[in-house]
Every structure is written in structure tokens, then in C-alpha cells.
Amino acid sequence: MYDTNLVLGGKEFTSRLIVGTGKYPSLEILRQALEESGAEIVTIAVRRVSLPGAGDSILDHIDTTRFTLLPNTAGCYTADEAIRTAYLAREAGLGHMLKLEVIGDARTLFPDVAGLLEATRTLARDGFTVMPYTNDDPVVAKRLEEAGAAVVMPLGAPIGSGLGIRNPYYIKIILETVTVPVIVDAGVGTASDAAIAMELGCDGVLMNTAIAGARDPVGMARGMKLAIEAGRLAYRAGRISKKLYATASSPLEGVPDWTS
């Protein structure tokens, strides 16, 4: 079945899985997990890593000829903080693609919608490919698109919770509301969660804890890769409609009655 590639920031990607780089038991396990995931984009928390060449930076262990870096503004609680962090990332050579986070609450890590909209407007105007992490609100998703977001990234559940897609119908409405790509970000716990996101019609899934925190991160990375592929194939193929009663797999219409 022919499929299109995922296009972000004017670049095409064959993988629809985006993988974070935090919380892994070791850099070697991170390297192996990235390899097994098949991902082509990896996220970097700008405020939580050393820049390349500054000691033992995680960036020194990622092959940037193979992986596209997606810096993020994790840990920013105001629009100004996020904007300054984005500029720092670009000046450091991390590119113009940006996962934008403006956190509104330290306990739940839910986004600050007002700050997110403000930062999106500013950074989109300044040439960034802005990919904002947001809640699963279709109205907010539309406002972010109008503010210049190149992608909207609704949470499936709170960051790191592993609860899966809590509101699939909200995600479905977002898909019907915006014209930019929709990538589920946060809340995925296992492969079936990723498959569900793709079966809904999402353009991709971003995850970190689900892989890094697994008992076997390398095995989970491969499982997530396969789940993304299976979910995308199922979405493209078109599922059967749901019915209340049974429908025979082998209909009897037109079959001769050999008992008469």
C-alpha cells in the first residue's frame, strides 16, 4: 500500500516515531534503543543537556548525520523562558525545528495555554518550525495552528504517566479541526497505545519514558516501531464498522441447501 512520508520543517521522514533521549540507564542503551526504534528524529531537552564538546554531552553520542535533532524547551514555565531557550538552541546549531513546551503546573506538567500561544506566535514569526506540546483541546489546537504552529502535539495523558490515550475522541476531533500534522506527545505506556494513536489517524507519536523506563528499553523500542507501522497500516487500510450483533464470516446467501 503506497503511503506518503511525514513532512516536518520541509524535510521528509519515513519513520513516524519520534524518540526522546532522557532517562535511559546508560548512553549505550540509548544508542541501541535509537537503533531499534527506527526513528529519524530525536528530542533533546536544551536546558538539561550540555552542548556538544562540553564534557560528556549526550549530543556527542548521537549521530547527527543519521538523526535529526528536535530541541525542546522542557522545563520552561513562561513564554519568555521558552523563547530564550529556542534562540539558544538555534544559535548552538541545533536547527530551526522546535518542540515547544511552556509548562503551567509543576505537578501535572500540563501546558500553560496562554504562554504557549504567545511563544508560538513569536517563534513562528522568527522562522522556527514550531511543534507545540499542548492539551487535547480541539479549540486550543486550532488557535495554535492560527498562531503559526507547523504541527500540533496533543498529550495522550500526562507526561510520563504511561496511561495511554485517555481521550481518543478528543484526538479525533483535533484531527478533524486542524490541517497541520498531529503528533501525539506524552502518556504512551506500551505498544498498543502507540498503535491506537496511529489508528486514529495521527501523523506520528513522540515518546520517551515508555521506552527509556521499560524493563528492556531496547526491546520496547523495537515494539514501538512495529506498533507505529501496524497502526498506520490499519488506518490506511480502513477498519470495519462496529456492529451490535454478529455477522457471519461466511454468509449463507446464494449457498445451495444440501439438506433438502
mmCIF file of N, CA, C and O in Angstrom, residues 72-147:
data_model
loop_
_atom_site.group_PDB
_atom_site.id
_atom_site.type_symbol
_atom_site.label_atom_id
_atom_site.label_comp_id
_atom_site.label_asym_id
_atom_site.label_seq_id
_atom_site.Cartn_x
_atom_site.Cartn_y
_atom_site.Cartn_z
ATOM 1 N N ASN A 72 13.948 20.728 22.494
ATOM 2 C CA ASN A 72 12.693 21.102 23.146
ATOM 3 C C ASN A 72 12.955 22.027 24.320
ATOM 4 O O ASN A 72 14.064 22.080 24.853
ATOM 5 N N THR A 73 11.911 22.749 24.696
ATOM 6 C CA THR A 73 12.044 23.742 25.757
ATOM 7 C C THR A 73 11.524 23.202 27.090
ATOM 8 O O THR A 73 10.915 23.938 27.874
ATOM 9 N N ALA A 74 11.731 21.927 27.341
ATOM 10 C CA ALA A 74 11.305 21.308 28.597
ATOM 11 C C ALA A 74 11.867 22.087 29.779
ATOM 12 O O ALA A 74 13.022 22.525 29.767
ATOM 13 N N GLY A 75 11.036 22.258 30.802
ATOM 14 C CA GLY A 75 11.472 22.977 31.989
ATOM 15 C C GLY A 75 11.191 24.462 31.964
ATOM 16 O O GLY A 75 11.488 25.164 32.934
ATOM 17 N N CYS A 76 10.594 24.955 30.886
ATOM 18 C CA CYS A 76 10.265 26.381 30.774
ATOM 19 C C CYS A 76 8.833 26.613 31.265
ATOM 20 O O CYS A 76 7.906 25.915 30.841
ATOM 21 N N TYR A 77 8.669 27.612 32.110
ATOM 22 C CA TYR A 77 7.368 27.887 32.706
ATOM 23 C C TYR A 77 6.762 29.209 32.255
ATOM 24 O O TYR A 77 5.662 29.559 32.695
ATOM 25 N N THR A 78 7.461 29.939 31.404
ATOM 26 C CA THR A 78 6.916 31.173 30.840
ATOM 27 C C THR A 78 7.245 31.225 29.358
ATOM 28 O O THR A 78 8.172 30.550 28.881
ATOM 29 N N ALA A 79 6.499 32.047 28.642
ATOM 30 C CA ALA A 79 6.764 32.219 27.217
ATOM 31 C C ALA A 79 8.164 32.787 27.001
ATOM 32 O O ALA A 79 8.886 32.353 26.092
ATOM 33 N N ASP A 80 8.568 33.741 27.821
ATOM 34 C CA ASP A 80 9.896 34.347 27.670
ATOM 35 C C ASP A 80 11.001 33.319 27.840
ATOM 36 O O ASP A 80 11.983 33.300 27.080
ATOM 37 N N GLU A 81 10.872 32.436 28.847
ATOM 38 C CA GLU A 81 11.870 31.386 29.051
ATOM 39 C C GLU A 81 11.962 30.480 27.828
ATOM 40 O O GLU A 81 13.059 30.125 27.375
ATOM 41 N N ALA A 82 10.815 30.093 27.306
ATOM 42 C CA ALA A 82 10.794 29.189 26.156
ATOM 43 C C ALA A 82 11.392 29.849 24.926
ATOM 44 O O ALA A 82 12.139 29.226 24.165
ATOM 45 N N ILE A 83 11.091 31.111 24.723
ATOM 46 C CA ILE A 83 11.618 31.833 23.563
ATOM 47 C C ILE A 83 13.136 31.955 23.662
ATOM 48 O O ILE A 83 13.859 31.702 22.689
ATOM 49 N N ARG A 84 13.644 32.320 24.834
ATOM 50 C CA ARG A 84 15.104 32.428 25.007
ATOM 51 C C ARG A 84 15.783 31.083 24.798
ATOM 52 O O ARG A 84 16.851 30.998 24.172
ATOM 53 N N THR A 85 15.174 30.014 25.285
ATOM 54 C CA THR A 85 15.746 28.681 25.118
ATOM 55 C C THR A 85 15.769 28.274 23.646
ATOM 56 O O THR A 85 16.735 27.660 23.173
ATOM 57 N N ALA A 86 14.731 28.645 22.930
ATOM 58 C CA ALA A 86 14.674 28.335 21.497
ATOM 59 C C ALA A 86 15.784 29.056 20.738
ATOM 60 O O ALA A 86 16.455 28.463 19.876
ATOM 61 N N TYR A 87 16.001 30.309 21.066
ATOM 62 C CA TYR A 87 17.075 31.060 20.412
ATOM 63 C C TYR A 87 18.435 30.454 20.736
ATOM 64 O O TYR A 87 19.314 30.362 19.862
ATOM 65 N N LEU A 88 18.616 30.038 21.980
ATOM 66 C CA LEU A 88 19.875 29.402 22.378
ATOM 67 C C LEU A 88 20.111 28.138 21.567
ATOM 68 O O LEU A 88 21.232 27.887 21.094
ATOM 69 N N ALA A 89 19.066 27.334 21.402
ATOM 70 C CA ALA A 89 19.204 26.096 20.640
ATOM 71 C C ALA A 89 19.600 26.377 19.198
ATOM 72 O O ALA A 89 20.471 25.698 18.631
ATOM 73 N N ARG A 90 18.975 27.371 18.603
ATOM 74 C CA ARG A 90 19.292 27.682 17.211
ATOM 75 C C ARG A 90 20.710 28.221 17.073
ATOM 76 O O ARG A 90 21.435 27.846 16.150
ATOM 77 N N GLU A 91 21.114 29.081 18.009
ATOM 78 C CA GLU A 91 22.472 29.624 17.957
ATOM 79 C C GLU A 91 23.516 28.540 18.172
ATOM 80 O O GLU A 91 24.642 28.636 17.671
ATOM 81 N N ALA A 92 23.143 27.490 18.910
ATOM 82 C CA ALA A 92 24.071 26.382 19.164
ATOM 83 C C ALA A 92 24.131 25.404 18.001
ATOM 84 O O ALA A 92 24.843 24.402 18.068
ATOM 85 N N GLY A 93 23.366 25.692 16.962
ATOM 86 C CA GLY A 93 23.407 24.839 15.774
ATOM 87 C C GLY A 93 22.471 23.655 15.808
ATOM 88 O O GLY A 93 22.659 22.702 15.039
ATOM 89 N N LEU A 94 21.449 23.715 16.659
ATOM 90 C CA LEU A 94 20.525 22.586 16.776
ATOM 91 C C LEU A 94 19.350 22.679 15.807
ATOM 92 O O LEU A 94 18.434 21.851 15.865
ATOM 93 N N GLY A 95 19.356 23.666 14.946
ATOM 94 C CA GLY A 95 18.359 23.731 13.886
ATOM 95 C C GLY A 95 17.162 24.605 14.228
ATOM 96 O O GLY A 95 17.071 25.196 15.302
ATOM 97 N N HIS A 96 16.218 24.650 13.275
ATOM 98 C CA HIS A 96 15.056 25.531 13.416
ATOM 99 C C HIS A 96 13.792 24.781 13.821
ATOM 100 O O HIS A 96 12.782 25.406 14.131
ATOM 101 N N MET A 97 13.834 23.438 13.818
ATOM 102 C CA MET A 97 12.693 22.678 14.307
ATOM 103 C C MET A 97 12.694 22.707 15.825
ATOM 104 O O MET A 97 13.746 22.550 16.455
ATOM 105 N N LEU A 98 11.522 22.894 16.418
ATOM 106 C CA LEU A 98 11.466 23.070 17.862
ATOM 107 C C LEU A 98 10.218 22.448 18.443
ATOM 108 O O LEU A 98 9.096 22.747 18.016
ATOM 109 N N LYS A 99 10.403 21.576 19.439
ATOM 110 C CA LYS A 99 9.274 21.123 20.253
ATOM 111 C C LYS A 99 9.098 22.152 21.364
ATOM 112 O O LYS A 99 9.958 22.291 22.242
ATOM 113 N N LEU A 100 8.001 22.858 21.306
ATOM 114 C CA LEU A 100 7.775 23.962 22.234
ATOM 115 C C LEU A 100 6.968 23.495 23.442
ATOM 116 O O LEU A 100 5.856 22.989 23.302
ATOM 117 N N GLU A 101 7.550 23.684 24.623
ATOM 118 C CA GLU A 101 6.852 23.411 25.874
ATOM 119 C C GLU A 101 6.836 24.671 26.719
ATOM 120 O O GLU A 101 7.885 25.298 26.931
ATOM 121 N N VAL A 102 5.664 25.050 27.194
ATOM 122 C CA VAL A 102 5.525 26.084 28.213
ATOM 123 C C VAL A 102 4.632 25.456 29.283
ATOM 124 O O VAL A 102 3.430 25.296 29.084
ATOM 125 N N ILE A 103 5.243 25.068 30.389
ATOM 126 C CA ILE A 103 4.541 24.306 31.419
ATOM 127 C C ILE A 103 3.800 25.255 32.360
ATOM 128 O O ILE A 103 4.325 26.282 32.784
ATOM 129 N N GLY A 104 2.576 24.865 32.702
ATOM 130 C CA GLY A 104 1.767 25.702 33.578
ATOM 131 C C GLY A 104 1.664 25.202 34.998
ATOM 132 O O GLY A 104 1.247 25.951 35.891
ATOM 133 N N ASP A 105 2.035 23.937 35.238
ATOM 134 C CA ASP A 105 1.876 23.362 36.566
ATOM 135 C C ASP A 105 2.956 22.307 36.777
ATOM 136 O O ASP A 105 3.081 21.366 35.987
ATOM 137 N N ALA A 106 3.727 22.476 37.851
ATOM 138 C CA ALA A 106 4.870 21.589 38.090
ATOM 139 C C ALA A 106 4.457 20.173 38.467
ATOM 140 O O ALA A 106 5.218 19.227 38.255
ATOM 141 N N ARG A 107 3.274 20.003 39.033
ATOM 142 C CA ARG A 107 2.857 18.675 39.466
ATOM 143 C C ARG A 107 2.312 17.837 38.317
ATOM 144 O O ARG A 107 2.644 16.673 38.158
ATOM 145 N N THR A 108 1.458 18.430 37.498
ATOM 146 C CA THR A 108 0.842 17.692 36.391
ATOM 147 C C THR A 108 1.601 17.847 35.074
ATOM 148 O O THR A 108 1.414 17.054 34.159
ATOM 149 N N LEU A 109 2.451 18.881 34.987
ATOM 150 C CA LEU A 109 3.171 19.219 33.756
ATOM 151 C C LEU A 109 2.217 19.534 32.599
ATOM 152 O O LEU A 109 2.588 19.377 31.432
ATOM 153 N N PHE A 110 1.018 19.951 32.923
ATOM 154 C CA PHE A 110 0.101 20.403 31.879
ATOM 155 C C PHE A 110 0.607 21.734 31.307
ATOM 156 O O PHE A 110 1.237 22.524 32.012
ATOM 157 N N PRO A 111 0.320 21.999 30.034
ATOM 158 C CA PRO A 111 0.823 23.221 29.408
ATOM 159 C C PRO A 111 0.086 24.481 29.855
ATOM 160 O O PRO A 111 -1.078 24.426 30.236
ATOM 161 N N ASP A 112 0.796 25.599 29.799
ATOM 162 C CA ASP A 112 0.211 26.917 30.008
ATOM 163 C C ASP A 112 -0.245 27.414 28.635
ATOM 164 O O ASP A 112 0.572 27.799 27.794
ATOM 165 N N VAL A 113 -1.540 27.381 28.378
ATOM 166 C CA VAL A 113 -2.066 27.656 27.040
ATOM 167 C C VAL A 113 -1.746 29.079 26.596
ATOM 168 O O VAL A 113 -1.322 29.302 25.449
ATOM 169 N N ALA A 114 -1.930 30.056 27.491
ATOM 170 C CA ALA A 114 -1.676 31.452 27.110
ATOM 171 C C ALA A 114 -0.212 31.647 26.742
ATOM 172 O O ALA A 114 0.117 32.270 25.718
ATOM 173 N N GLY A 115 0.684 31.108 27.574
ATOM 174 C CA GLY A 115 2.111 31.228 27.279
ATOM 175 C C GLY A 115 2.502 30.481 26.023
ATOM 176 O O GLY A 115 3.360 30.926 25.248
ATOM 177 N N LEU A 116 1.867 29.351 25.797
ATOM 178 C CA LEU A 116 2.156 28.543 24.610
ATOM 179 C C LEU A 116 1.776 29.290 23.333
ATOM 180 O O LEU A 116 2.535 29.305 22.354
ATOM 181 N N LEU A 117 0.626 29.923 23.348
ATOM 182 C CA LEU A 117 0.188 30.696 22.178
ATOM 183 C C LEU A 117 1.114 31.872 21.934
ATOM 184 O O LEU A 117 1.482 32.163 20.787
ATOM 185 N N GLU A 118 1.499 32.563 22.999
ATOM 186 C CA GLU A 118 2.393 33.715 22.851
ATOM 187 C C GLU A 118 3.736 33.301 22.260
ATOM 188 O O GLU A 118 4.247 33.921 21.314
ATOM 189 N N ALA A 119 4.322 32.235 22.797
ATOM 190 C CA ALA A 119 5.620 31.778 22.309
ATOM 191 C C ALA A 119 5.519 31.259 20.882
ATOM 192 O O ALA A 119 6.437 31.465 20.068
ATOM 193 N N THR A 120 4.425 30.586 20.561
ATOM 194 C CA THR A 120 4.241 30.076 19.196
ATOM 195 C C THR A 120 4.218 31.218 18.192
ATOM 196 O O THR A 120 4.869 31.149 17.136
ATOM 197 N N ARG A 121 3.466 32.262 18.478
ATOM 198 C CA ARG A 121 3.392 33.413 17.566
ATOM 199 C C ARG A 121 4.775 34.013 17.324
ATOM 200 O O ARG A 121 5.173 34.287 16.191
ATOM 201 N N THR A 122 5.520 34.223 18.410
ATOM 202 C CA THR A 122 6.838 34.852 18.300
ATOM 203 C C THR A 122 7.810 33.984 17.523
ATOM 204 O O THR A 122 8.494 34.459 16.597
ATOM 205 N N LEU A 123 7.895 32.712 17.879
ATOM 206 C CA LEU A 123 8.888 31.832 17.257
ATOM 207 C C LEU A 123 8.535 31.493 15.812
ATOM 208 O O LEU A 123 9.427 31.388 14.958
ATOM 209 N N ALA A 124 7.264 31.326 15.505
ATOM 210 C CA ALA A 124 6.861 31.076 14.117
ATOM 211 C C ALA A 124 7.210 32.283 13.251
ATOM 212 O O ALA A 124 7.679 32.132 12.114
ATOM 213 N N ARG A 125 6.994 33.475 13.783
ATOM 214 C CA ARG A 125 7.325 34.698 13.043
ATOM 215 C C ARG A 125 8.828 34.811 12.800
ATOM 216 O O ARG A 125 9.273 35.364 11.794
ATOM 217 N N ASP A 126 9.621 34.236 13.718
ATOM 218 C CA ASP A 126 11.078 34.318 13.605
ATOM 219 C C ASP A 126 11.685 33.126 12.876
ATOM 220 O O ASP A 126 12.904 32.911 12.932
ATOM 221 N N GLY A 127 10.854 32.334 12.198
ATOM 222 C CA GLY A 127 11.370 31.313 11.297
ATOM 223 C C GLY A 127 11.519 29.921 11.863
ATOM 224 O O GLY A 127 12.049 29.027 11.184
ATOM 225 N N PHE A 128 11.058 29.686 13.079
ATOM 226 C CA PHE A 128 11.115 28.336 13.645
ATOM 227 C C PHE A 128 9.973 27.476 13.097
ATOM 228 O O PHE A 128 8.889 27.976 12.795
ATOM 229 N N THR A 129 10.239 26.185 12.982
ATOM 230 C CA THR A 129 9.181 25.211 12.743
ATOM 231 C C THR A 129 8.684 24.791 14.114
ATOM 232 O O THR A 129 9.287 23.960 14.792
ATOM 233 N N VAL A 130 7.594 25.407 14.548
ATOM 234 C CA VAL A 130 7.140 25.263 15.934
ATOM 235 C C VAL A 130 6.205 24.070 16.061
ATOM 236 O O VAL A 130 5.197 23.957 15.351
ATOM 237 N N MET A 131 6.534 23.198 17.010
ATOM 238 C CA MET A 131 5.758 21.985 17.268
ATOM 239 C C MET A 131 5.350 22.007 18.741
ATOM 240 O O MET A 131 6.046 21.453 19.595
ATOM 241 N N PRO A 132 4.239 22.657 19.084
ATOM 242 C CA PRO A 132 3.889 22.847 20.481
ATOM 243 C C PRO A 132 3.247 21.630 21.135
ATOM 244 O O PRO A 132 2.343 21.008 20.579
ATOM 245 N N TYR A 133 3.735 21.317 22.341
ATOM 246 C CA TYR A 133 3.110 20.326 23.211
ATOM 247 C C TYR A 133 1.910 20.993 23.867
ATOM 248 O O TYR A 133 2.051 22.017 24.539
ATOM 249 N N THR A 134 0.729 20.417 23.687
ATOM 250 C CA THR A 134 -0.476 21.052 24.176
ATOM 251 C C THR A 134 -1.409 20.029 24.802
ATOM 252 O O THR A 134 -1.136 18.824 24.782
ATOM 253 N N ASN A 135 -2.501 20.511 25.378
ATOM 254 C CA ASN A 135 -3.505 19.589 25.891
ATOM 255 C C ASN A 135 -4.362 19.067 24.740
ATOM 256 O O ASN A 135 -4.191 19.481 23.594
ATOM 257 N N ASP A 136 -5.292 18.180 25.050
ATOM 258 C CA ASP A 136 -6.079 17.556 23.985
ATOM 259 C C ASP A 136 -7.373 18.329 23.729
ATOM 260 O O ASP A 136 -8.444 17.741 23.612
ATOM 261 N N ASP A 137 -7.250 19.636 23.604
ATOM 262 C CA ASP A 137 -8.386 20.535 23.390
ATOM 263 C C ASP A 137 -8.413 20.962 21.924
ATOM 264 O O ASP A 137 -7.481 21.626 21.455
ATOM 265 N N PRO A 138 -9.445 20.607 21.173
ATOM 266 C CA PRO A 138 -9.509 20.969 19.758
ATOM 267 C C PRO A 138 -9.483 22.468 19.514
ATOM 268 O O PRO A 138 -8.914 22.935 18.505
ATOM 269 N N VAL A 139 -10.083 23.259 20.408
ATOM 270 C CA VAL A 139 -10.085 24.716 20.234
ATOM 271 C C VAL A 139 -8.670 25.266 20.364
ATOM 272 O O VAL A 139 -8.226 26.083 19.560
ATOM 273 N N VAL A 140 -7.937 24.801 21.370
ATOM 274 C CA VAL A 140 -6.551 25.239 21.548
ATOM 275 C C VAL A 140 -5.698 24.807 20.360
ATOM 276 O O VAL A 140 -4.846 25.563 19.876
ATOM 277 N N ALA A 141 -5.913 23.603 19.883
ATOM 278 C CA ALA A 141 -5.160 23.118 18.721
ATOM 279 C C ALA A 141 -5.363 24.042 17.524
ATOM 280 O O ALA A 141 -4.410 24.379 16.806
ATOM 281 N N LYS A 142 -6.589 24.470 17.290
ATOM 282 C CA LYS A 142 -6.879 25.372 16.178
ATOM 283 C C LYS A 142 -6.223 26.725 16.388
ATOM 284 O O LYS A 142 -5.673 27.320 15.455
ATOM 285 N N ARG A 143 -6.250 27.220 17.615
ATOM 286 C CA ARG A 143 -5.615 28.512 17.905
ATOM 287 C C ARG A 143 -4.104 28.431 17.683
ATOM 288 O O ARG A 143 -3.479 29.389 17.212
ATOM 289 N N LEU A 144 -3.507 27.303 18.026
ATOM 290 C CA LEU A 144 -2.066 27.141 17.798
ATOM 291 C C LEU A 144 -1.749 27.126 16.306
ATOM 292 O O LEU A 144 -0.749 27.713 15.870
ATOM 293 N N GLU A 145 -2.580 26.449 15.529
ATOM 294 C CA GLU A 145 -2.383 26.457 14.081
ATOM 295 C C GLU A 145 -2.468 27.884 13.554
ATOM 296 O O GLU A 145 -1.637 28.314 12.742
ATOM 297 N N GLU A 146 -3.451 28.625 14.002
ATOM 298 C CA GLU A 146 -3.619 30.009 13.563
ATOM 299 C C GLU A 146 -2.446 30.884 14.002
ATOM 300 O O GLU A 146 -2.115 31.874 13.339
ATOM 301 N N ALA A 147 -1.805 30.516 15.118
ATOM 302 C CA ALA A 147 -0.661 31.274 15.621
ATOM 303 C C ALA A 147 0.626 30.964 14.863
ATOM 304 O O ALA A 147 1.646 31.619 15.081
#
